[in-house]
């Protein structure tokens, strides 16, 4: 049953009609008067006004609606507040009332509900008004007492907006946070850390429109590892007790990096030829006595410093270094795997200033003969002045000691300074302690010289990748040259496909812990190493069993000559057995650097009718990327489907083009003096080359099939014949 409500409305007077008798009108009026002054069946009711009392005989009996009548009309009102004549007559017959009584009861009920609603609405508006009045007074008081966070002086009302005022208060709070961290750091480094102004510019959008990090599978995710182990994922999150120690270590490492990047003698001593700076270890220990502890027994120190100007905005450069996927893609020739384990701070003021990340990474040389270097470290980014940033790494092995650790990073990283026209000056410092006893004798000279993993290689790689990105985004492409791809979308798709090919090549040629190489019988340095990997559900690679084979050997020929020979389509038939001696023609190319050797090409192998009858490679296409810098050169290629490449050249999605890359990694043998400023790919004195040849071949299209010894023998013969052809061709050139 519905609960009766109090009716508190005004009476509607009855109109006199000729069809209603005086006695009936009096009775209806009396009953209506009585019912509208009844509080829904309760005992409390209001009396009539004095005027009404004077006009009515005092002896008149007043009648109320019964509780049942009121409840029934209340229930009907909830369903239908405006009954028509038919409904009113039906209701009056059921309740024993006159239709006019029912009509006036509903009119009075509607009036009452409207009055109650307006009264409630007025109360709400009055409360809101009071709240706004209080907020207004509070903001006025706050503005009158506002002070400048920088100088502490008063700020007059009207000088700044509400939003600006709140931003200034937030800035002050963040500055207090930096002061607190500086106080913690002061206990570690022995003196307060300078408080630098915060950058107010917003963080650039990520990813970039054509960011290098967007191309192909990300090695940081493990897409190229073919079921790699969980070594990089085995380190868990830090406890709360570890975090202050990590912050202290990162702040001290940042100060050390800045001093290492800026100081000269006696900390850095020029080499005899004046091209390199050699670290004075005794002076280093005197200046930085604490650090991460003494050098472990059996470890060697590798320290180097290099400076260059690269074609990239300093803000974008910071983002590439702080995003693990973009960083590992830009440096895919050096970083085989990388992962961010924990983000301790995302930075302040909308950028990476103050960002702190715990990371793990594996660093490689593109050969199976040099073990990779795994490192567990914290990366810290800080802005030191307007347009000047620094990013530093320092090992955390002292927090999680491991007897298997063979490498640790003392404060290493780069100082980035803004230059005009979108350029940046980069000063890179690499300071590593490593157990290099597992390095093959063929590469010992290169590794011990510091050129394999040193600052020169990092800077040269960064410079080349910045040029590649700039050329990829270029719009003023000359149309006069034959074969130049001018379609912007086609250029982007082809470069994206080529980058995925390069990343896949690097991921399959090094001695990463994710790989299991098997050495075939050979003659020492010329041993061929093979491994098998299963390709399943990967649209970018043909399904089945992939056999990889690689070998490294020395050539008494300068790296530049080896590079020019291998990348030239006119000399390809001298070493490429799979081309069956056909004529190789360049169909299209994209230049992506100052050096003419830095380009992506689409080649076609034209074989004769007699050859094509016995070959499935008639009119095949080859996608090739050649790239060179002062520390390393690469020629990487893969056969591609003609139909798929037409889609790519028209701007289609390149991720579904199946690739199995093969190629060459050309490194100096360590006897060459490398100079970054002497010209791309040039050196002061000529030396020999260390050449790694690597093939990937689909030996069975069924992933569950077993590898046959015949397939291994075929690949072994293929790589051996290729090596012999290269040696013969280059020895004739060198004679």
Short mmCIF file of N, CA, C and O in Angstrom, two decimals, residues 640-684:
data_model
loop_
_atom_site.label_atom_id
_atom_site.label_comp_id
_atom_site.label_asym_id
_atom_site.label_seq_id
_atom_site.Cartn_x
_atom_site.Cartn_y
_atom_site.Cartn_z
N UNK A 640 62.72 -11.18 -52.09
CA UNK A 640 61.35 -10.74 -51.81
C UNK A 640 60.46 -11.06 -52.99
O UNK A 640 60.91 -11.17 -54.13
N UNK A 641 59.18 -11.19 -52.69
CA UNK A 641 58.18 -11.51 -53.71
C UNK A 641 57.85 -10.25 -54.53
O UNK A 641 57.71 -9.15 -53.98
N UNK A 642 57.72 -10.41 -55.83
CA UNK A 642 57.47 -9.26 -56.72
C UNK A 642 56.13 -8.61 -56.40
O UNK A 642 56.03 -7.38 -56.30
N UNK A 643 55.10 -9.42 -56.22
CA UNK A 643 53.76 -8.86 -55.94
C UNK A 643 53.78 -8.10 -54.62
O UNK A 643 53.23 -7.00 -54.51
N UNK A 644 54.42 -8.67 -53.60
CA UNK A 644 54.47 -8.01 -52.29
C UNK A 644 55.21 -6.68 -52.37
O UNK A 644 54.81 -5.69 -51.74
N UNK A 645 56.28 -6.65 -53.15
CA UNK A 645 57.05 -5.41 -53.26
C UNK A 645 56.28 -4.34 -54.00
O UNK A 645 56.43 -3.14 -53.72
N UNK A 646 55.46 -4.71 -54.97
CA UNK A 646 54.62 -3.71 -55.64
C UNK A 646 53.67 -3.06 -54.65
O UNK A 646 53.41 -1.86 -54.72
N UNK A 647 53.14 -3.85 -53.73
CA UNK A 647 52.26 -3.30 -52.70
C UNK A 647 53.03 -2.32 -51.81
O UNK A 647 52.55 -1.22 -51.50
N UNK A 648 54.23 -2.69 -51.43
CA UNK A 648 55.05 -1.83 -50.56
C UNK A 648 55.41 -0.52 -51.27
O UNK A 648 55.32 0.56 -50.69
N UNK A 649 55.80 -0.60 -52.53
CA UNK A 649 56.19 0.60 -53.27
C UNK A 649 55.03 1.55 -53.48
O UNK A 649 55.24 2.75 -53.73
N UNK A 650 53.82 1.04 -53.36
CA UNK A 650 52.64 1.91 -53.46
C UNK A 650 52.16 2.38 -52.09
O UNK A 650 51.05 2.91 -51.97
N UNK A 651 52.98 2.17 -51.07
CA UNK A 651 52.64 2.65 -49.73
C UNK A 651 51.90 1.65 -48.89
O UNK A 651 51.36 2.00 -47.84
N UNK A 652 51.84 0.36 -49.29
CA UNK A 652 51.13 -0.66 -48.53
C UNK A 652 51.88 -1.07 -47.28
O UNK A 652 53.04 -0.70 -47.06
N UNK A 653 51.22 -1.87 -46.44
CA UNK A 653 51.78 -2.32 -45.17
C UNK A 653 52.91 -3.32 -45.43
O UNK A 653 52.69 -4.38 -46.02
N UNK A 654 54.14 -3.02 -44.97
CA UNK A 654 55.27 -3.93 -45.23
C UNK A 654 55.41 -5.04 -44.19
O UNK A 654 56.27 -5.90 -44.33
N UNK A 655 54.59 -5.03 -43.12
CA UNK A 655 54.77 -6.00 -42.05
C UNK A 655 54.45 -7.42 -42.47
O UNK A 655 54.83 -8.37 -41.77
N UNK A 656 53.71 -7.57 -43.58
CA UNK A 656 53.31 -8.90 -43.99
C UNK A 656 54.16 -9.45 -45.13
O UNK A 656 53.81 -10.47 -45.73
N UNK A 657 55.28 -8.78 -45.42
CA UNK A 657 56.21 -9.29 -46.43
C UNK A 657 57.18 -10.24 -45.73
O UNK A 657 57.89 -9.85 -44.81
N UNK A 658 57.21 -11.49 -46.16
CA UNK A 658 58.07 -12.49 -45.52
C UNK A 658 59.53 -12.26 -45.91
O UNK A 658 59.84 -12.07 -47.09
N UNK A 659 60.42 -12.26 -44.90
CA UNK A 659 61.84 -12.00 -45.12
C UNK A 659 62.69 -13.02 -44.39
O UNK A 659 62.39 -13.41 -43.25
N UNK A 660 63.76 -13.45 -45.04
CA UNK A 660 64.82 -14.23 -44.38
C UNK A 660 66.14 -13.56 -44.76
O UNK A 660 66.73 -13.88 -45.80
N UNK A 661 66.62 -12.60 -43.96
CA UNK A 661 67.79 -11.82 -44.36
C UNK A 661 69.11 -12.58 -44.22
O UNK A 661 69.29 -13.38 -43.30
N UNK A 662 70.00 -12.31 -45.13
CA UNK A 662 71.38 -12.77 -45.09
C UNK A 662 72.26 -11.53 -45.30
O UNK A 662 71.76 -10.45 -45.61
N UNK A 663 73.56 -11.70 -45.14
CA UNK A 663 74.40 -10.53 -45.38
C UNK A 663 75.77 -10.61 -44.75
O UNK A 663 76.25 -11.69 -44.36
N UNK A 664 76.38 -9.41 -44.65
CA UNK A 664 77.78 -9.30 -44.22
C UNK A 664 77.92 -8.18 -43.19
O UNK A 664 77.30 -7.12 -43.31
N UNK A 665 78.75 -8.44 -42.19
CA UNK A 665 79.16 -7.42 -41.22
C UNK A 665 80.66 -7.23 -41.37
O UNK A 665 81.43 -8.19 -41.27
N UNK A 666 81.06 -5.98 -41.65
CA UNK A 666 82.46 -5.67 -41.94
C UNK A 666 82.99 -4.76 -40.84
O UNK A 666 82.51 -3.63 -40.66
N UNK A 667 83.97 -5.22 -40.10
CA UNK A 667 84.55 -4.44 -39.00
C UNK A 667 86.05 -4.28 -39.22
O UNK A 667 86.70 -5.14 -39.84
N UNK A 668 86.64 -3.21 -38.73
CA UNK A 668 88.10 -3.09 -38.77
C UNK A 668 88.73 -4.12 -37.84
O UNK A 668 88.10 -4.57 -36.88
N UNK A 669 89.96 -4.49 -38.13
CA UNK A 669 90.59 -5.55 -37.33
C UNK A 669 91.25 -5.04 -36.06
O UNK A 669 91.86 -5.82 -35.32
N UNK A 670 91.14 -3.74 -35.78
CA UNK A 670 91.72 -3.20 -34.55
C UNK A 670 93.07 -2.55 -34.73
O UNK A 670 93.56 -1.87 -33.82
N UNK A 671 93.69 -2.77 -35.89
CA UNK A 671 94.98 -2.13 -36.14
C UNK A 671 94.80 -0.78 -36.82
O UNK A 671 95.75 -0.03 -36.99
N UNK A 672 93.55 -0.46 -37.20
CA UNK A 672 93.25 0.79 -37.88
C UNK A 672 92.91 1.87 -36.87
O UNK A 672 92.19 1.62 -35.91
N UNK A 673 93.40 3.06 -37.09
CA UNK A 673 93.03 4.20 -36.26
C UNK A 673 91.77 4.83 -36.82
O UNK A 673 91.78 5.34 -37.93
N UNK A 674 90.70 4.78 -36.04
CA UNK A 674 89.41 5.28 -36.51
C UNK A 674 89.23 6.73 -36.08
O UNK A 674 89.46 7.09 -34.94
N UNK A 675 88.84 7.56 -37.02
CA UNK A 675 88.54 8.96 -36.70
C UNK A 675 87.15 9.28 -37.21
O UNK A 675 86.84 9.09 -38.38
N UNK A 676 86.30 9.76 -36.31
CA UNK A 676 84.92 10.06 -36.71
C UNK A 676 84.86 11.27 -37.63
O UNK A 676 84.01 11.34 -38.51
N UNK A 677 85.75 12.23 -37.44
CA UNK A 677 85.68 13.45 -38.23
C UNK A 677 86.41 13.38 -39.55
O UNK A 677 86.37 14.30 -40.35
N UNK A 678 87.10 12.27 -39.81
CA UNK A 678 87.89 12.19 -41.02
C UNK A 678 87.11 11.82 -42.25
O UNK A 678 87.68 11.61 -43.30
N UNK A 679 85.82 11.71 -42.16
CA UNK A 679 85.00 11.33 -43.31
C UNK A 679 84.30 10.01 -43.03
O UNK A 679 84.85 9.13 -42.37
N UNK A 680 83.10 9.88 -43.53
CA UNK A 680 82.33 8.67 -43.26
C UNK A 680 83.01 7.47 -43.90
O UNK A 680 83.29 7.45 -45.09
N UNK A 681 83.26 6.45 -43.05
CA UNK A 681 83.84 5.22 -43.58
C UNK A 681 85.32 5.32 -43.87
O UNK A 681 85.90 4.42 -44.44
N UNK A 682 85.99 6.42 -43.49
CA UNK A 682 87.40 6.58 -43.79
C UNK A 682 88.22 6.42 -42.52
O UNK A 682 87.72 6.54 -41.41
N UNK A 683 89.50 6.16 -42.66
CA UNK A 683 90.40 6.00 -41.52
C UNK A 683 91.74 6.61 -41.88
O UNK A 683 92.07 6.83 -43.04
N UNK A 684 92.51 6.87 -40.82
CA UNK A 684 93.80 7.53 -41.04
C UNK A 684 94.79 6.58 -41.69
O UNK A 684 95.52 6.94 -42.59
#
